[in-house]
mmCIF file of C-alpha atoms in Angstrom:
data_model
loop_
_atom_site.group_PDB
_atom_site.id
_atom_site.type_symbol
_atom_site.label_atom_id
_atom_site.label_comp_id
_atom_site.label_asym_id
_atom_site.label_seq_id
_atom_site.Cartn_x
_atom_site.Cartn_y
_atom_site.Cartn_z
ATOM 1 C CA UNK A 1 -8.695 -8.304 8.874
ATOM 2 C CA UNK A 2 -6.028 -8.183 6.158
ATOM 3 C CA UNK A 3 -3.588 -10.738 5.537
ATOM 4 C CA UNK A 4 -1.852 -12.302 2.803
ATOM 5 C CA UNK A 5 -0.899 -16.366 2.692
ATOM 6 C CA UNK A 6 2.139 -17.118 0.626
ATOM 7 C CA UNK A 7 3.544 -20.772 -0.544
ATOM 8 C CA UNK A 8 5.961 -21.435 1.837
ATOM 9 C CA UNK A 9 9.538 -22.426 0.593
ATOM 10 C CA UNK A 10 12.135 -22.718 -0.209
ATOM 11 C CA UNK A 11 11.830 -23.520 -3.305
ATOM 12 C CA UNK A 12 14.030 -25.125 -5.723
ATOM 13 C CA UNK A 13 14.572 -24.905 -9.781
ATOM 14 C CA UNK A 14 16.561 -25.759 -12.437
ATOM 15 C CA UNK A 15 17.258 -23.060 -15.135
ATOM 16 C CA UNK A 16 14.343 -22.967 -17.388
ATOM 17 C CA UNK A 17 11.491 -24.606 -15.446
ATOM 18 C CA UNK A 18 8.068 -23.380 -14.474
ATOM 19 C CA UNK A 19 7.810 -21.258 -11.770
ATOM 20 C CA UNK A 20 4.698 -20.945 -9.631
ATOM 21 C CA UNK A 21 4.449 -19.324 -5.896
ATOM 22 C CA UNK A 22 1.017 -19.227 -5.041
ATOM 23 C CA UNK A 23 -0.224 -15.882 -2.803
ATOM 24 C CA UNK A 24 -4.154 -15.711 -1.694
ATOM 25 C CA UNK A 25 -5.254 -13.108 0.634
ATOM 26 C CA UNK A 26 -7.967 -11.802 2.931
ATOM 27 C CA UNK A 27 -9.153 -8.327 2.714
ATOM 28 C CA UNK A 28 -12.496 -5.937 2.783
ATOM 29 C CA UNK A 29 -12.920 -3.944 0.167
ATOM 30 C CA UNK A 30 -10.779 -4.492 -3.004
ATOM 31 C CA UNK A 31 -7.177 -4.195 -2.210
ATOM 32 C CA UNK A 32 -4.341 -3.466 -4.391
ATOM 33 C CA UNK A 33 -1.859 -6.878 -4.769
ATOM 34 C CA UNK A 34 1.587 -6.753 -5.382
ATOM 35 C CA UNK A 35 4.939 -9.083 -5.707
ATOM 36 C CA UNK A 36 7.990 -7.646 -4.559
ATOM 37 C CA UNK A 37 11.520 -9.305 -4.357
ATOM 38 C CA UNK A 38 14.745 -9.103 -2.245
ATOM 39 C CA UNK A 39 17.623 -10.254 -3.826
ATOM 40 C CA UNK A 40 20.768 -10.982 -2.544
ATOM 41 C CA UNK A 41 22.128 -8.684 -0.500
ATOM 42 C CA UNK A 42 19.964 -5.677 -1.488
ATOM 43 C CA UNK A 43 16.255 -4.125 -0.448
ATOM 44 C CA UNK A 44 13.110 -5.200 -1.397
ATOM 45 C CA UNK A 45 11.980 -3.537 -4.482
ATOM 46 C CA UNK A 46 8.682 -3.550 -6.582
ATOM 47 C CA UNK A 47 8.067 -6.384 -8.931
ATOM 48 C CA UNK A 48 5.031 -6.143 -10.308
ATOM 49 C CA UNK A 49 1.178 -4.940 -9.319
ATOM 50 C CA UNK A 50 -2.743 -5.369 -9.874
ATOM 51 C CA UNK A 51 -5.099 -2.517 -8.771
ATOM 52 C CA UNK A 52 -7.905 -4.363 -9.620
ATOM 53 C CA UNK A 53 -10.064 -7.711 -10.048
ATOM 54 C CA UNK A 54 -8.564 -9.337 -14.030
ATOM 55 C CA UNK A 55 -6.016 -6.805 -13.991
ATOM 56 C CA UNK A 56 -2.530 -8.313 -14.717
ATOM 57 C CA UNK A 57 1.012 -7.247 -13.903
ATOM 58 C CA UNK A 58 4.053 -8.256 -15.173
ATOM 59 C CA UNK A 59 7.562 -7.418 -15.225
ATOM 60 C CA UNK A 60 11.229 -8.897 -16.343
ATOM 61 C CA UNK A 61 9.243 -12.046 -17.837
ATOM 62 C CA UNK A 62 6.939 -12.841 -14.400
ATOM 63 C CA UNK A 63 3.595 -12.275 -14.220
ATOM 64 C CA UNK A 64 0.474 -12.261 -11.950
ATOM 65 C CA UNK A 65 -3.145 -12.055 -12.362
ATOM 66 C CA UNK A 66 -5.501 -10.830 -9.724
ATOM 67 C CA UNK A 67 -8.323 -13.127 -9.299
ATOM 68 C CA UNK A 68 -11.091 -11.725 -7.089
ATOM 69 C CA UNK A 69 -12.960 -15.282 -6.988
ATOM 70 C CA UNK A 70 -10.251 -16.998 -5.441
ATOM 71 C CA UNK A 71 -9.051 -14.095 -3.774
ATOM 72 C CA UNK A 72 -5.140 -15.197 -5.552
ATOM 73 C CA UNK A 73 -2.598 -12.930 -6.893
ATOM 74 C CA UNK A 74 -0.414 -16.503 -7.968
ATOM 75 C CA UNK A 75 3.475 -15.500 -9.321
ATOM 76 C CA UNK A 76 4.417 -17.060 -12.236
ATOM 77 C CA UNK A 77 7.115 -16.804 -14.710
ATOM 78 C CA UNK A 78 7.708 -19.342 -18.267
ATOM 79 C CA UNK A 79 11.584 -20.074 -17.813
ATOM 80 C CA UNK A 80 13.662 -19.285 -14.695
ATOM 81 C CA UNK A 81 17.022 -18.163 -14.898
ATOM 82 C CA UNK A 82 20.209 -18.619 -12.300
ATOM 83 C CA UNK A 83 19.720 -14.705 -11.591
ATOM 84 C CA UNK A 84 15.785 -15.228 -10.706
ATOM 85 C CA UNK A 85 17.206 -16.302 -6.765
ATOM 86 C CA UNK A 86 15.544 -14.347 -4.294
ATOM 87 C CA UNK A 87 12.738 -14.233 -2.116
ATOM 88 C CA UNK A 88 9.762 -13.303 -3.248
ATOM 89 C CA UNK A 89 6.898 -11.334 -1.364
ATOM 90 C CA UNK A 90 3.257 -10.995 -1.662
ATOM 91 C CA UNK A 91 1.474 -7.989 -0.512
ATOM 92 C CA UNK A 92 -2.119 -6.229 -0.100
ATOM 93 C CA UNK A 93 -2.523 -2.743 0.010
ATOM 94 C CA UNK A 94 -5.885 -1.836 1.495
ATOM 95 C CA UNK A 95 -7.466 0.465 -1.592
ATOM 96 C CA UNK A 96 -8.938 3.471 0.493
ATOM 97 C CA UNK A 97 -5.586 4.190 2.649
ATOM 98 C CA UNK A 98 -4.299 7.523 1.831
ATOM 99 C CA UNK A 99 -0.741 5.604 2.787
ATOM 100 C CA UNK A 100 1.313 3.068 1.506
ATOM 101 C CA UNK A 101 1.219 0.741 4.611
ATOM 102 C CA UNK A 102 1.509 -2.988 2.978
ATOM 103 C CA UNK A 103 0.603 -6.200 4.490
ATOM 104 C CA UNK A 104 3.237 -8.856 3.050
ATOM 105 C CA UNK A 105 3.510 -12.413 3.547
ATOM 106 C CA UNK A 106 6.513 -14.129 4.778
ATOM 107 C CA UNK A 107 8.154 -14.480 1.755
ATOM 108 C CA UNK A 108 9.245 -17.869 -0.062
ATOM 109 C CA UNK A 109 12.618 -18.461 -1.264
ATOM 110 C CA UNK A 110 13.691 -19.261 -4.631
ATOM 111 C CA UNK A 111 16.774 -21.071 -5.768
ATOM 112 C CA UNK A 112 17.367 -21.627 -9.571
ATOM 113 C CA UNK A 113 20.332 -23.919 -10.077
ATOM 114 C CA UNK A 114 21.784 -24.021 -13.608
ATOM 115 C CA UNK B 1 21.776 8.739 -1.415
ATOM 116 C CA UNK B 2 20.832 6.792 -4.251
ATOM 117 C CA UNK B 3 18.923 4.361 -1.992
ATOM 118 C CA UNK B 4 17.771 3.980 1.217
ATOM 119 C CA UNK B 5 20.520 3.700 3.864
ATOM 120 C CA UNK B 6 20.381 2.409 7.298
ATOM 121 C CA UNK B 7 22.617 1.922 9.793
ATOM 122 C CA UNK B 8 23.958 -0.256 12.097
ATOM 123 C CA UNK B 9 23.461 -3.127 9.239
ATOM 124 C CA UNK B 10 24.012 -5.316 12.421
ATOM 125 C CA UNK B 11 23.332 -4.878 15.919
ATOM 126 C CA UNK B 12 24.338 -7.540 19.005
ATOM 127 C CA UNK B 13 22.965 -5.973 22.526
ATOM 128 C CA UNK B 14 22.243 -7.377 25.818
ATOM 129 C CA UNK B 15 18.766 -7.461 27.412
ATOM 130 C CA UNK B 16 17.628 -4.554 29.301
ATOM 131 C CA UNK B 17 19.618 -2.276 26.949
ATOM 132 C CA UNK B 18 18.601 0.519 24.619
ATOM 133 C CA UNK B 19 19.296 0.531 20.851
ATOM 134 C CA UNK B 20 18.510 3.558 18.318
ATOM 135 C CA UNK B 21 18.588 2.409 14.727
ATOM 136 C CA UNK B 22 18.537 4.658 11.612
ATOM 137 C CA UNK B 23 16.917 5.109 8.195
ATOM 138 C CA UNK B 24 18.307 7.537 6.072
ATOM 139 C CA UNK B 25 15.794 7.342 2.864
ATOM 140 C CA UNK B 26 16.089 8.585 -0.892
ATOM 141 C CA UNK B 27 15.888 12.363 -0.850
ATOM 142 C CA UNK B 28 12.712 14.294 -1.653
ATOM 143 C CA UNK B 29 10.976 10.733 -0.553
ATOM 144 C CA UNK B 30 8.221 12.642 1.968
ATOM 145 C CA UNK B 31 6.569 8.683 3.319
ATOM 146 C CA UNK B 32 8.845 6.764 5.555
ATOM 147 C CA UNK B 33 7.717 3.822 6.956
ATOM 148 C CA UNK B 34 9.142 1.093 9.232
ATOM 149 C CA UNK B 35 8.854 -2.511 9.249
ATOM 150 C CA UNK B 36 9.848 -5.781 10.936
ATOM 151 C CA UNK B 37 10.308 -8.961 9.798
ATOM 152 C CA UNK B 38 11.079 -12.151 12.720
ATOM 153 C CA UNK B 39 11.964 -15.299 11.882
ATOM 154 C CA UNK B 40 9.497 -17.181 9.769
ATOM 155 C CA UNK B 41 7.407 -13.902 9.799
ATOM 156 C CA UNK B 42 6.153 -11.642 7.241
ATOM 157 C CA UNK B 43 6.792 -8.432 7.042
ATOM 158 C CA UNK B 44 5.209 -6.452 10.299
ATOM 159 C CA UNK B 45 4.168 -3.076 9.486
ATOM 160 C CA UNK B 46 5.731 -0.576 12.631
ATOM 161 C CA UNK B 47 4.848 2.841 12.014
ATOM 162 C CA UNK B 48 4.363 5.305 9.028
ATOM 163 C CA UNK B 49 6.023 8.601 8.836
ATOM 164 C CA UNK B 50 4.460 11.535 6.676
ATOM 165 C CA UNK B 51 6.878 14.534 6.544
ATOM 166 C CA UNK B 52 7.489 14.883 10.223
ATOM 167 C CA UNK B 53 4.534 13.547 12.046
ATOM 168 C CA UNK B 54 3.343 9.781 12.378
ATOM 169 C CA UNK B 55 -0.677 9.239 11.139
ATOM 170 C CA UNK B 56 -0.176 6.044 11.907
ATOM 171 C CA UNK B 57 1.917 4.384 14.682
ATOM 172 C CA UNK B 58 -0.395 1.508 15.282
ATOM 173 C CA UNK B 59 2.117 -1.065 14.520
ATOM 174 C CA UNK B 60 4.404 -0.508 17.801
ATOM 175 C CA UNK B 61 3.914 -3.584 20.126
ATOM 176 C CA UNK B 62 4.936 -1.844 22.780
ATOM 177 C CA UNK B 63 5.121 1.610 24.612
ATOM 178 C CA UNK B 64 9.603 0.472 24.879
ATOM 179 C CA UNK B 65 9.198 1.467 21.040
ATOM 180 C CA UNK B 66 9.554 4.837 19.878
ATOM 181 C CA UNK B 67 10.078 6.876 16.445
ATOM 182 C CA UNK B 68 10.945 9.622 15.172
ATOM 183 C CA UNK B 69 12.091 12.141 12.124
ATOM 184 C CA UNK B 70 13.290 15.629 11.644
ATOM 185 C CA UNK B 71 14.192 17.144 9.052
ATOM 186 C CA UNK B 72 11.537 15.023 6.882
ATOM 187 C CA UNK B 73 14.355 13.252 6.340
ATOM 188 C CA UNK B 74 16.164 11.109 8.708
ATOM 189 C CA UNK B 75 13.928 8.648 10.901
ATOM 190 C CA UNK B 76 15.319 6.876 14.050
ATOM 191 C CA UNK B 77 13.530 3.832 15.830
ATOM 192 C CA UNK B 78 14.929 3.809 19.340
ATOM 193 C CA UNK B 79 14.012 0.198 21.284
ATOM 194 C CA UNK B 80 14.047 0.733 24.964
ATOM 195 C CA UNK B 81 15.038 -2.242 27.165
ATOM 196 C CA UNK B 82 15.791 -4.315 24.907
ATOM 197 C CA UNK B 83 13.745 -8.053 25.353
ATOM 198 C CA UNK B 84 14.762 -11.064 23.280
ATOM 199 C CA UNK B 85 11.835 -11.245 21.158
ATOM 200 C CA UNK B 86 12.762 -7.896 19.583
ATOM 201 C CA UNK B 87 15.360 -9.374 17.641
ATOM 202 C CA UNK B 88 14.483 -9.106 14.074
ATOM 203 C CA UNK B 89 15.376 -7.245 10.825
ATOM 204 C CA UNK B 90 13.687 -3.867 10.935
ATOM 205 C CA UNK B 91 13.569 -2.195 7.747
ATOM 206 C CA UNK B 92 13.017 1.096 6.625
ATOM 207 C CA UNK B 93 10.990 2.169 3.609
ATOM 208 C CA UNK B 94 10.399 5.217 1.755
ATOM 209 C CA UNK B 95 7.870 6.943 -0.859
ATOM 210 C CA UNK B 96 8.028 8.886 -3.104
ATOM 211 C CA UNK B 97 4.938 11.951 -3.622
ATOM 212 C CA UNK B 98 4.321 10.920 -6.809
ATOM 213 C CA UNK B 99 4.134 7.458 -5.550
ATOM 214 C CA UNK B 100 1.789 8.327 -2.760
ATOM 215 C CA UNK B 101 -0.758 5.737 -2.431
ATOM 216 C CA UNK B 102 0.604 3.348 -5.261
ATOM 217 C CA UNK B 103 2.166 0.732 -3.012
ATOM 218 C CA UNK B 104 5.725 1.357 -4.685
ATOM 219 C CA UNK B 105 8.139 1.644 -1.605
ATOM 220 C CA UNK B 106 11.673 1.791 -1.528
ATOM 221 C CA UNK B 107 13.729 -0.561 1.513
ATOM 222 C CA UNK B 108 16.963 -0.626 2.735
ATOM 223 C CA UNK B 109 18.903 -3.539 3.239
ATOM 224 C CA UNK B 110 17.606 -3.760 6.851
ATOM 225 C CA UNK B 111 19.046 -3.387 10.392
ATOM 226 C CA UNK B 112 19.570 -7.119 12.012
ATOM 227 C CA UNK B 113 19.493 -6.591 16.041
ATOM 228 C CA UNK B 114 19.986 -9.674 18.192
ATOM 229 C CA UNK B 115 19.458 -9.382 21.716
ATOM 230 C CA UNK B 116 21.066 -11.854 23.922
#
């Protein structure tokens, strides 16, 4: 089946530090990955995507590289900032579906404190 | 709208009750699409709207779940005798055409039921 494992949280930074949340998945084929994020108060909305194996998105300073060998889409981003607290949310999208039905993992919560 | 709107925001019912709960999404958006998300759960996909009819409703757990839209607009998720392990956030997304197939989906800010 499909499913995507995300690093549990919650997670806590100060401004400026590393930030890794790790994401691996199961899936057939070659799914699509993707990171969204829910901030406070508000939807989730699209972060950043990988359609396929090396490919790497990125977005407001975060990135993530789809590694087919490890079957990890990791999150990462050089310097945190206060504004960076939300949860984040991994998700597969199964590459042959004519839809847009996602399969997300729970979600990991990030605090940055200044 | 400018986003996706749903309504109640917040729901409190009693068990055995019914509960409709509604998803307004961004205009010209043809892909609705609900989810749920539990406590400590992911996101749980429900059922997936295109225009009016529903290619894919395999995410109901149970036949006291039902969904609909008219319009190709307005989508309503109606929860019949209510249980306590139906309280969640359910969330509504939407798609744009262009954005068919792309994974980019739009939520709302979710509709919290508890049922007591």
């Amino acid at each position: 089946g499909n499913s995507v494992t995300q690093m549990e949280g919650p997670v806590t930074l100060s401004e400026e530090a590393f930030l890794t949340i790790n994401c691996t998945y199961t899936a057939t084929g070659y799914p699509s990955l993707f990171w969204y994020v829910q901030y406070p108060g508000e939807g989730l909305q699209l972060l950043l995507k990988a359609t396929k194996a090396d490919d790497k998105g990125s977005n407001k300073g975060f990135e993530a590289t789809y590694r087919k060998e490890t079957t990890s889409f990791h999150l990462e981003k050089g310097s945190v900032q206060v504004s960076d607290s939300a949860v984040y949310f991994c998700a597969l999208k199964k590459r042959q579906t004519g839809a847009n039905n996602l399969f997300f993992g729970t979600g990991t919560r990030l605090t940055v404190i200044p | 709208g400018a986003g996706v709107s749903q309504s109640p925001s917040n729901k409190v019912t009693e068990k055995g009750k019914d509960v409709e709960l509604r998803c307004d999404p961004i205009s010209g958006h043809t892909a609705l699409y609900w989810y749920r998300q539990s406590l400590g759960q992911g996101l749980e996909f429900l059922i997936y709207f295109q225009g009016n009819s529903a290619p894919d409703k395999s995410g109901l757990p149970s036949d006291r779940f039902s969904a609909e839209r008219t319009g190709g607009s307005v989508s309503t998720l109606t929860i019949q005798r209510t249980q306590q392990e139906d309280s969640a956030v359910y969330l509504c997304a939407s798609s744009a055409p262009t954005g068919a197939n792309t994974g980019e989906l739009f939520f709302g800010e979710g509709s919290r039921l508890t049922v007591l």
